[in-house]
Amino acid sequence: MAYLFIGAGQAGGALVDSVFKYKNMHLLAKPLAINSTAKDLINLKNIDKKDWIGISENSGLIKGTTIGFEERVAGGFGKNPIKAGEAIQSYYKELKEILQNRMQDGKKQKTPFVFIFLGLGGGTGSGISPYIANAIKYISNKVKIIAVVVLPAHRKKNIASKDKKDLDKDESGDRQSWNAFYTLNRLKKYVDSFILVDNHRLAYLADLESYFPRYNDYIAASIVDLVAGLLLEKIDPSKYNIGMPVIDINDIITATGFDIKGKKVEPGYAVLGRASELTKSLAGYFVPFFGYKKLDTLMLLQVAIEKLSVADVSIGACEKNLALLRVPAFYLKHSKKSADLKSIEQAMLQYSKMNESHIGVSLTKRNLASLTILYTFKFEDLKRLRMIEKLARDFEERQ
Ligand SMILES: Nc1nc2c(ncn2[C@@H]2O[C@H](COP(=O)(O)OP(=O)(O)OP(=O)(O)O)[C@@H](O)[C@H]2O)c(=O)[nH]1
Ligand SMILES: [Mg+2]
């Protein structure tokens, strides 16, 4: 059983590349990077050529191993998702074949979950992702799709500008908001949930692009913890003889979407947070009897909330949520210092309008405790999404 992690466009590819820094991810998932700019694909460190697909307006979809790939895949769609959408639409049959191949093992369709990563503000990722998601559901409507989407940052000085030329140049701005709103609306027909990554979190930094690699690594670590923690360290929990509540990918789907009797009604918009702490003081590494520290799980939760992947979230409006604590087995076996799951559960339930919190524990062999959380909202309950909608509508009016 392999999951498929698709990176569409530059941001999408870079995020999937960060996920596959964890070498054992290959045991669970296959990567696929699709882009209109070969240069972005060449920059990927952990996704091999055989897992690249180039799109070119004139020559269609091109495999990364094709001779002359670099010259043929050089166009880009310059922040225009409509143009990128038109291009992929004319090669839709080929796209379906490529995805079908990736999702098959022998003759059978084997991929139960697909993650699509993309930056919403650009052209390529935004334009092609709805077609990718549509094709996946066409191949099998049982496949669940989580879209991990990057919201564009806004810079106040640009938003305030009255000059139309400035607004078009505005790297944050209204054009990108328009792209984002347009793409969210198209994607929501096909995907089961959204996980939001907000570049506005970095907007106060002078050169925010230089922080992308670190930000991507933070998002990747959170997602990897959620979907693959035990597997990555090859831990078999039955060896530890401890009962623990487990969270699997089905819980993640349930916690991030809204459905009635298993039928999707609409995707949820989830924000992500993660905090970690060393479980031994420095001395503990050298002196055996120093042992493990007591773990303050509520403090971890507090820090994870401060680091949520979207700016300006009011957690009180959260519909449902999920928390995964990952700790060395010690914290589950020793009653005196055992991890305080009850408090986490109470705190999480307090922030769920639907009274639905999924709480799980996972193990690590490292001396590290981490807490990863997801809070799921309706579109209208996230201020940042409302702001993007408004900027998109204003932009449209000015056109
Ligand atoms: N968090 C994060 N954001 C990124 C990264 N790369 C680009 N972005 C942002 O993602 C959005 C979309 O940009 P790209 O991914 O470059 O666009 P694209 O899909 O390649 O589409 P084109 O416009 O055709 O190049 C913009 O708001 C970028 O600022 C990245 O590595 N991490
Ligand atoms: Mg690009």
Short mmCIF file of C-alpha atoms and ligand atoms in Angstrom, two decimals:
data_model
loop_
_atom_site.label_atom_id
_atom_site.label_comp_id
_atom_site.label_asym_id
_atom_site.label_seq_id
_atom_site.Cartn_x
_atom_site.Cartn_y
_atom_site.Cartn_z
CA MET A 1 0.00 0.00 0.00
CA ALA A 2 1.64 3.23 -1.09
CA TYR A 3 0.43 6.76 -0.73
CA LEU A 4 1.11 9.26 -3.46
CA PHE A 5 2.61 12.67 -2.61
CA ILE A 6 2.23 15.03 -5.54
CA GLY A 7 4.02 18.37 -5.65
CA ALA A 8 2.52 20.74 -8.24
CA GLY A 9 4.48 23.86 -9.20
CA GLN A 10 7.47 25.28 -7.37
CA ALA A 11 6.10 25.54 -3.83
CA GLY A 12 4.40 22.14 -4.13
CA GLY A 13 7.56 20.45 -5.33
CA ALA A 14 9.69 22.06 -2.62
CA LEU A 15 7.29 20.88 0.12
CA VAL A 16 7.23 17.29 -1.14
CA ASP A 17 11.02 17.45 -1.40
CA SER A 18 11.15 18.35 2.31
CA VAL A 19 8.89 15.39 3.14
CA PHE A 20 11.20 12.98 1.33
CA LYS A 21 14.22 14.19 3.28
CA TYR A 22 13.01 11.43 5.60
CA LYS A 23 14.47 8.54 3.67
CA ASN A 24 12.09 5.91 5.04
CA MET A 25 9.16 7.87 3.60
CA HIS A 26 9.84 5.83 0.49
CA LEU A 27 8.50 2.79 2.37
CA LEU A 28 5.11 4.43 2.67
CA ALA A 29 4.76 6.83 -0.20
CA LYS A 30 5.78 7.64 -3.74
CA PRO A 31 6.64 11.20 -4.79
CA LEU A 32 5.62 12.86 -8.04
CA ALA A 33 6.62 16.41 -8.97
CA ILE A 34 4.83 18.19 -11.80
CA ASN A 35 6.03 21.55 -13.06
CA SER A 36 6.30 23.77 -16.10
CA THR A 37 9.80 24.91 -15.21
CA ALA A 38 12.55 22.28 -15.40
CA LYS A 39 14.84 24.42 -13.25
CA ASP A 40 12.56 23.98 -10.23
CA LEU A 41 12.59 20.21 -10.68
CA ILE A 42 16.38 20.11 -11.03
CA ASN A 43 16.61 21.93 -7.68
CA LEU A 44 14.82 19.09 -5.87
CA LYS A 45 17.23 17.02 -3.79
CA ASN A 46 15.10 14.06 -2.78
CA ILE A 47 12.86 13.49 -5.79
CA ASP A 48 14.44 11.58 -8.61
CA LYS A 49 14.13 12.41 -12.34
CA LYS A 50 11.93 9.37 -12.87
CA ASP A 51 9.38 11.05 -10.62
CA TRP A 52 9.25 14.32 -12.55
CA ILE A 53 6.62 15.32 -15.06
CA GLY A 54 7.14 18.47 -17.11
CA ILE A 55 4.28 20.38 -18.71
CA SER A 56 4.86 22.39 -21.80
CA GLU A 57 2.17 24.34 -23.60
CA ASN A 58 3.25 22.94 -26.94
CA SER A 59 4.64 19.49 -26.30
CA GLY A 60 2.38 18.33 -23.49
CA LEU A 61 3.46 16.14 -20.58
CA ILE A 62 7.07 15.05 -20.62
CA LYS A 63 8.77 12.49 -18.39
CA GLY A 64 11.79 13.70 -16.44
CA THR A 65 14.01 11.04 -18.04
CA THR A 66 13.32 12.29 -21.58
CA ILE A 67 16.35 13.60 -23.46
CA GLY A 68 16.14 17.36 -23.90
CA PHE A 69 13.77 17.66 -20.91
CA GLU A 70 15.36 20.87 -19.73
CA GLU A 71 14.93 22.69 -23.02
CA ARG A 72 11.38 21.52 -23.58
CA VAL A 73 10.07 22.29 -20.11
CA ALA A 74 10.95 25.93 -19.73
CA GLY A 75 7.79 27.94 -20.25
CA GLY A 76 6.14 28.50 -16.90
CA PHE A 77 2.70 30.03 -16.64
CA GLY A 78 3.71 33.28 -14.97
CA LYS A 79 1.20 33.30 -12.12
CA ASN A 80 -1.68 32.56 -14.47
CA PRO A 81 -3.68 29.52 -13.35
CA ILE A 82 -6.19 29.87 -16.19
CA LYS A 83 -3.44 29.45 -18.76
CA ALA A 84 -1.95 26.50 -16.86
CA GLY A 85 -5.41 24.94 -16.58
CA GLU A 86 -6.01 25.24 -20.32
CA ALA A 87 -2.67 23.60 -21.04
CA ILE A 88 -3.29 20.61 -18.76
CA GLN A 89 -6.85 20.28 -20.02
CA SER A 90 -5.62 19.58 -23.52
CA TYR A 91 -3.42 16.77 -22.16
CA TYR A 92 -5.97 15.46 -19.67
CA LYS A 93 -6.02 11.94 -21.11
CA GLU A 94 -2.24 11.62 -20.71
CA LEU A 95 -2.48 13.02 -17.20
CA LYS A 96 -5.00 10.34 -16.24
CA GLU A 97 -2.75 7.62 -17.63
CA ILE A 98 0.27 8.89 -15.71
CA LEU A 99 -1.69 9.04 -12.45
CA GLN A 100 -3.28 5.66 -13.03
CA ASN A 101 0.17 4.12 -13.50
CA ARG A 102 1.43 5.70 -10.31
CA MET A 103 -1.56 4.49 -8.35
CA GLN A 104 -1.32 0.91 -9.55
CA ASP A 105 0.53 -2.07 -8.25
CA GLY A 106 0.39 -4.67 -10.98
CA LYS A 107 -3.10 -4.39 -12.42
CA LYS A 108 -4.82 -3.28 -9.24
CA GLN A 109 -5.49 0.23 -8.03
CA LYS A 110 -3.62 0.33 -4.72
CA THR A 111 -3.25 3.91 -3.60
CA PRO A 112 -5.77 4.77 -0.88
CA PHE A 113 -4.53 8.29 -0.09
CA VAL A 114 -3.11 11.09 -2.15
CA PHE A 115 -1.58 14.33 -0.89
CA ILE A 116 -1.36 17.22 -3.34
CA PHE A 117 0.93 20.10 -2.35
CA LEU A 118 0.76 23.47 -4.10
CA GLY A 119 1.19 27.20 -3.70
CA LEU A 120 -2.19 28.85 -4.28
CA GLY A 121 -0.78 32.19 -5.45
CA GLY A 122 1.04 30.94 -8.56
CA GLY A 123 0.02 29.72 -12.00
CA THR A 124 1.24 26.18 -12.48
CA GLY A 125 0.37 24.49 -9.18
CA SER A 126 -2.94 26.34 -8.93
CA GLY A 127 -3.93 25.74 -12.53
CA ILE A 128 -3.15 22.05 -12.75
CA SER A 129 -4.11 20.77 -9.29
CA PRO A 130 -7.90 20.75 -9.82
CA TYR A 131 -7.35 18.58 -12.92
CA ILE A 132 -5.03 16.28 -10.97
CA ALA A 133 -7.59 15.91 -8.18
CA ASN A 134 -10.43 15.38 -10.63
CA ALA A 135 -8.44 12.69 -12.47
CA ILE A 136 -7.65 10.88 -9.20
CA LYS A 137 -11.32 10.77 -8.21
CA TYR A 138 -12.15 9.58 -11.72
CA ILE A 139 -9.64 6.71 -11.37
CA SER A 140 -11.27 5.77 -8.06
CA ASN A 141 -13.68 7.81 -6.03
CA LYS A 142 -12.63 5.81 -2.95
CA VAL A 143 -9.24 7.50 -2.91
CA LYS A 144 -9.06 10.24 -0.30
CA ILE A 145 -7.27 13.44 -1.22
CA ILE A 146 -5.69 15.91 1.18
CA ALA A 147 -4.57 19.17 -0.44
CA VAL A 148 -1.75 20.95 1.39
CA VAL A 149 -2.04 24.51 0.11
CA VAL A 150 0.15 27.58 0.61
CA LEU A 151 -1.71 30.88 1.08
CA PRO A 152 0.04 33.97 -0.30
CA ALA A 153 1.53 36.56 2.04
CA HIS A 154 0.26 40.12 2.00
CA ARG A 155 2.31 43.22 2.40
CA LYS A 156 0.32 46.16 3.70
CA LYS A 157 2.18 48.75 1.66
CA ASN A 158 1.21 46.96 -1.53
CA ILE A 159 -2.39 46.50 -0.54
CA ALA A 160 -2.65 50.21 0.18
CA SER A 161 -1.29 51.14 -3.24
CA LYS A 162 -3.77 52.71 -5.64
CA ASP A 163 -1.55 52.32 -8.66
CA LYS A 164 -2.77 49.40 -10.75
CA LYS A 165 0.75 48.68 -12.01
CA ASP A 166 1.93 48.25 -8.41
CA LEU A 167 -0.87 45.89 -7.62
CA ASP A 168 -0.03 43.65 -10.52
CA LYS A 169 3.60 43.61 -9.54
CA ASP A 170 2.74 43.05 -5.92
CA GLU A 171 4.27 39.72 -5.06
CA SER A 172 1.72 39.12 -2.34
CA GLY A 173 -1.04 40.92 -3.46
CA ASP A 174 -4.27 40.85 -5.07
CA ARG A 175 -3.39 38.83 -8.12
CA GLN A 176 -2.19 36.05 -5.85
CA SER A 177 -5.29 36.33 -3.67
CA TRP A 178 -7.43 36.03 -6.76
CA ASN A 179 -5.47 32.94 -7.81
CA ALA A 180 -5.87 31.50 -4.33
CA PHE A 181 -9.63 32.04 -4.09
CA TYR A 182 -10.20 30.79 -7.64
CA THR A 183 -8.16 27.66 -6.96
CA LEU A 184 -9.68 26.85 -3.57
CA ASN A 185 -13.12 26.99 -5.16
CA ARG A 186 -12.14 24.63 -7.93
CA LEU A 187 -10.25 22.22 -5.69
CA LYS A 188 -12.98 21.90 -3.09
CA LYS A 189 -15.14 19.91 -5.51
CA TYR A 190 -12.62 17.08 -5.51
CA VAL A 191 -10.55 17.08 -2.34
CA ASP A 192 -11.55 15.70 1.05
CA SER A 193 -9.63 18.21 3.13
CA PHE A 194 -7.34 21.18 3.03
CA ILE A 195 -4.31 21.71 5.22
CA LEU A 196 -3.41 25.40 5.11
CA VAL A 197 0.13 26.78 5.16
CA ASP A 198 0.07 30.54 5.37
CA ASN A 199 3.04 32.47 4.02
CA HIS A 200 1.57 35.49 5.78
CA ARG A 201 3.18 34.02 8.90
CA LEU A 202 6.47 35.16 7.34
CA ALA A 203 5.19 38.46 5.95
CA TYR A 204 7.00 40.60 8.52
CA LEU A 205 10.38 39.28 7.32
CA ALA A 206 12.27 41.36 4.80
CA ASP A 207 13.18 38.54 2.42
CA LEU A 208 10.58 35.94 3.16
CA GLU A 209 11.65 33.64 0.33
CA SER A 210 14.88 32.84 2.11
CA TYR A 211 12.81 31.38 4.96
CA PHE A 212 10.85 29.02 2.70
CA PRO A 213 13.21 26.04 3.16
CA ARG A 214 12.92 26.22 6.97
CA TYR A 215 9.18 26.76 6.84
CA ASN A 216 8.78 23.86 4.42
CA ASP A 217 10.81 21.64 6.76
CA TYR A 218 8.54 22.55 9.67
CA ILE A 219 5.42 21.67 7.66
CA ALA A 220 7.04 18.47 6.38
CA ALA A 221 8.04 17.37 9.91
CA SER A 222 4.46 17.85 11.09
CA ILE A 223 2.94 15.90 8.23
CA VAL A 224 5.50 13.13 8.48
CA ASP A 225 4.83 12.81 12.22
CA LEU A 226 1.11 12.52 11.55
CA VAL A 227 1.18 9.98 8.76
CA ALA A 228 4.37 8.02 9.22
CA GLY A 229 5.91 8.43 12.67
CA LEU A 230 6.15 4.78 13.71
CA LEU A 231 7.05 3.53 10.29
CA LEU A 232 9.91 5.95 9.79
CA GLU A 233 11.76 4.59 12.78
CA LYS A 234 10.59 1.05 12.03
CA ILE A 235 8.98 0.75 15.45
CA ASP A 236 6.63 -2.14 16.14
CA PRO A 237 4.37 -0.94 18.98
CA SER A 238 3.34 -4.49 19.92
CA LYS A 239 6.92 -5.07 21.14
CA TYR A 240 6.46 -2.44 23.83
CA ASN A 241 3.44 -4.01 25.43
CA ILE A 242 1.69 -0.74 26.18
CA GLY A 243 -1.85 0.08 25.28
CA MET A 244 -2.04 3.43 23.58
CA PRO A 245 -4.63 5.31 21.56
CA VAL A 246 -3.53 5.28 17.96
CA ILE A 247 -4.16 7.78 15.20
CA ASP A 248 -4.01 6.69 11.60
CA ILE A 249 -4.63 8.40 8.31
CA ASN A 250 -8.34 7.60 8.45
CA ASP A 251 -8.57 9.63 11.66
CA ILE A 252 -6.77 12.47 9.89
CA ILE A 253 -9.33 12.37 7.07
CA THR A 254 -12.21 12.27 9.55
CA ALA A 255 -10.77 15.11 11.61
CA THR A 256 -10.25 17.41 8.62
CA GLY A 257 -13.40 16.94 6.54
CA PHE A 258 -17.13 17.16 7.00
CA ASP A 259 -19.19 14.22 5.89
CA ILE A 260 -22.47 12.55 6.56
CA LYS A 261 -22.53 8.76 6.61
CA GLY A 262 -19.16 8.52 4.90
CA LYS A 263 -20.19 10.79 2.04
CA LYS A 264 -18.19 13.97 1.70
CA VAL A 265 -20.25 17.10 2.16
CA GLU A 266 -17.41 19.57 2.09
CA PRO A 267 -13.73 19.66 2.88
CA GLY A 268 -12.56 21.25 6.09
CA TYR A 269 -9.83 23.86 6.30
CA ALA A 270 -7.26 22.64 8.79
CA VAL A 271 -4.38 24.51 10.34
CA LEU A 272 -1.33 22.68 11.58
CA GLY A 273 1.00 23.14 14.53
CA ARG A 274 3.91 21.27 16.04
CA ALA A 275 6.14 21.68 19.06
CA SER A 276 8.94 19.47 20.30
CA GLU A 277 11.15 19.25 23.32
CA LEU A 278 14.21 17.25 24.29
CA THR A 279 13.27 14.68 26.90
CA LYS A 280 16.65 14.48 28.59
CA SER A 281 18.68 17.29 30.00
CA LEU A 282 22.20 17.44 28.68
CA ALA A 283 23.48 15.53 31.69
CA GLY A 284 21.00 12.76 30.96
CA TYR A 285 22.91 11.87 27.84
CA PHE A 286 26.10 11.14 29.76
CA VAL A 287 24.94 10.01 33.19
CA PRO A 288 22.55 7.06 33.03
CA PHE A 289 20.63 7.70 36.31
CA PHE A 290 19.76 11.23 35.25
CA GLY A 291 17.01 9.77 33.13
CA TYR A 292 14.04 11.50 31.55
CA LYS A 293 12.57 14.86 32.43
CA LYS A 294 8.97 15.25 33.45
CA LEU A 295 6.98 16.23 30.43
CA ASP A 296 4.77 19.32 30.45
CA THR A 297 2.27 18.34 27.77
CA LEU A 298 0.14 21.47 28.18
CA MET A 299 3.21 23.61 27.61
CA LEU A 300 3.88 21.66 24.40
CA LEU A 301 0.30 22.31 23.35
CA GLN A 302 0.68 26.02 24.06
CA VAL A 303 3.81 26.24 21.92
CA ALA A 304 2.21 24.23 19.08
CA ILE A 305 -0.73 26.67 19.11
CA GLU A 306 1.64 29.64 18.92
CA LYS A 307 3.26 28.04 15.89
CA LEU A 308 0.03 27.32 13.99
CA SER A 309 0.49 27.39 10.23
CA VAL A 310 -2.06 30.19 9.70
CA ALA A 311 -1.98 33.73 11.04
CA ASP A 312 -4.91 35.23 13.00
CA VAL A 313 -6.73 32.05 13.95
CA SER A 314 -9.39 32.13 16.65
CA ILE A 315 -9.28 28.60 17.96
CA GLY A 316 -12.67 29.07 19.57
CA ALA A 317 -14.27 28.77 16.13
CA CYS A 318 -12.71 25.35 15.53
CA GLU A 319 -15.14 22.58 14.55
CA LYS A 320 -13.02 19.56 15.42
CA ASN A 321 -9.41 18.71 15.95
CA LEU A 322 -6.66 16.15 16.34
CA ALA A 323 -3.55 15.85 18.47
CA LEU A 324 -0.73 13.35 18.20
CA LEU A 325 1.87 13.08 20.93
CA ARG A 326 5.05 11.27 20.02
CA VAL A 327 7.29 10.24 22.92
CA PRO A 328 9.86 7.66 24.00
CA ALA A 329 8.15 4.52 25.40
CA PHE A 330 9.33 5.51 28.90
CA TYR A 331 6.55 8.11 29.14
CA LEU A 332 3.86 5.52 28.68
CA LYS A 333 5.24 2.91 31.07
CA HIS A 334 6.25 4.86 34.15
CA SER A 335 3.33 6.18 36.07
CA LYS A 336 5.21 8.90 37.94
CA LYS A 337 6.42 10.68 34.85
CA SER A 338 3.86 9.41 32.39
CA ALA A 339 2.67 11.80 29.71
CA ASP A 340 -0.48 13.64 30.68
CA LEU A 341 -2.82 12.77 27.83
CA LYS A 342 -5.97 13.59 29.76
CA SER A 343 -5.10 17.27 29.96
CA ILE A 344 -4.41 17.41 26.25
CA GLU A 345 -7.72 15.76 25.52
CA GLN A 346 -9.60 18.16 27.78
CA ALA A 347 -7.89 21.17 26.26
CA MET A 348 -8.57 19.97 22.73
CA LEU A 349 -12.23 19.22 23.43
CA GLN A 350 -12.65 22.67 24.86
CA TYR A 351 -11.89 24.01 21.38
CA SER A 352 -14.19 21.76 19.40
CA LYS A 353 -17.67 23.03 18.55
CA MET A 354 -18.61 19.53 17.44
CA ASN A 355 -17.14 17.98 20.57
CA GLU A 356 -14.88 15.85 18.41
CA SER A 357 -11.19 15.49 19.26
CA HIS A 358 -8.99 12.71 18.00
CA ILE A 359 -6.13 12.05 20.40
CA GLY A 360 -3.31 9.62 19.70
CA VAL A 361 0.11 8.57 20.87
CA SER A 362 3.01 7.34 18.87
CA LEU A 363 6.51 6.24 19.85
CA THR A 364 10.00 7.38 19.05
CA LYS A 365 13.43 5.96 19.85
CA ARG A 366 14.84 9.48 19.95
CA ASN A 367 15.03 11.57 23.11
CA LEU A 368 12.40 13.89 21.84
CA ALA A 369 8.76 14.53 22.62
CA SER A 370 6.66 16.18 19.96
CA LEU A 371 3.07 17.24 19.76
CA THR A 372 1.42 17.76 16.37
CA ILE A 373 -2.05 19.31 16.19
CA LEU A 374 -4.67 19.98 13.53
CA TYR A 375 -7.60 22.36 14.05
CA THR A 376 -10.33 22.18 11.42
CA PHE A 377 -12.54 25.12 10.46
CA LYS A 378 -15.28 26.04 8.05
CA PHE A 379 -14.14 28.52 5.37
CA GLU A 380 -16.00 31.47 6.85
CA ASP A 381 -14.53 30.93 10.31
CA LEU A 382 -10.97 31.68 9.24
CA LYS A 383 -10.21 35.38 9.05
CA ARG A 384 -7.38 34.84 6.58
CA LEU A 385 -9.63 33.01 4.14
CA ARG A 386 -12.25 35.75 4.40
CA MET A 387 -9.52 38.29 3.72
CA ILE A 388 -8.33 36.39 0.64
CA GLU A 389 -11.91 36.24 -0.65
CA LYS A 390 -12.30 39.99 -0.18
CA LEU A 391 -9.00 40.84 -1.89
CA ALA A 392 -9.91 38.50 -4.74
CA ARG A 393 -13.30 40.17 -5.24
CA ASP A 394 -11.78 43.66 -5.09
CA PHE A 395 -9.15 42.63 -7.62
CA GLU A 396 -11.81 41.28 -9.96
CA GLU A 397 -13.79 44.50 -9.76
CA ARG A 398 -10.75 46.53 -10.75
CA GLN A 399 -10.08 44.42 -13.85
N1 LIG B 1 5.98 28.15 1.82
C1 LIG B 1 6.49 28.23 0.59
N2 LIG B 1 5.93 29.04 -0.32
C2 LIG B 1 6.47 29.09 -1.56
C3 LIG B 1 7.61 28.31 -1.92
N3 LIG B 1 7.90 28.59 -3.22
C4 LIG B 1 6.99 29.48 -3.65
N4 LIG B 1 6.12 29.79 -2.66
C5 LIG B 1 4.92 30.67 -2.74
O1 LIG B 1 3.90 29.88 -3.38
C6 LIG B 1 3.10 30.71 -4.22
C7 LIG B 1 3.05 30.12 -5.60
O2 LIG B 1 4.29 30.24 -6.22
P1 LIG B 1 4.98 29.08 -7.06
O3 LIG B 1 4.88 27.79 -6.37
O4 LIG B 1 6.36 29.56 -7.39
O5 LIG B 1 4.07 29.05 -8.38
P2 LIG B 1 3.98 27.89 -9.44
O6 LIG B 1 2.94 26.92 -9.04
O7 LIG B 1 5.34 27.36 -9.75
O8 LIG B 1 3.36 28.68 -10.71
P3 LIG B 1 4.02 29.70 -11.77
O9 LIG B 1 3.36 31.01 -11.47
O10 LIG B 1 3.60 29.14 -13.09
O11 LIG B 1 5.50 29.70 -11.59
C8 LIG B 1 3.67 32.11 -4.11
O12 LIG B 1 2.88 32.79 -3.17
C9 LIG B 1 5.08 31.89 -3.59
O13 LIG B 1 5.53 32.99 -2.83
C10 LIG B 1 8.17 27.45 -0.93
O14 LIG B 1 9.14 26.73 -1.15
N5 LIG B 1 7.57 27.45 0.29
MG MG B 2 6.80 28.13 -11.17
#
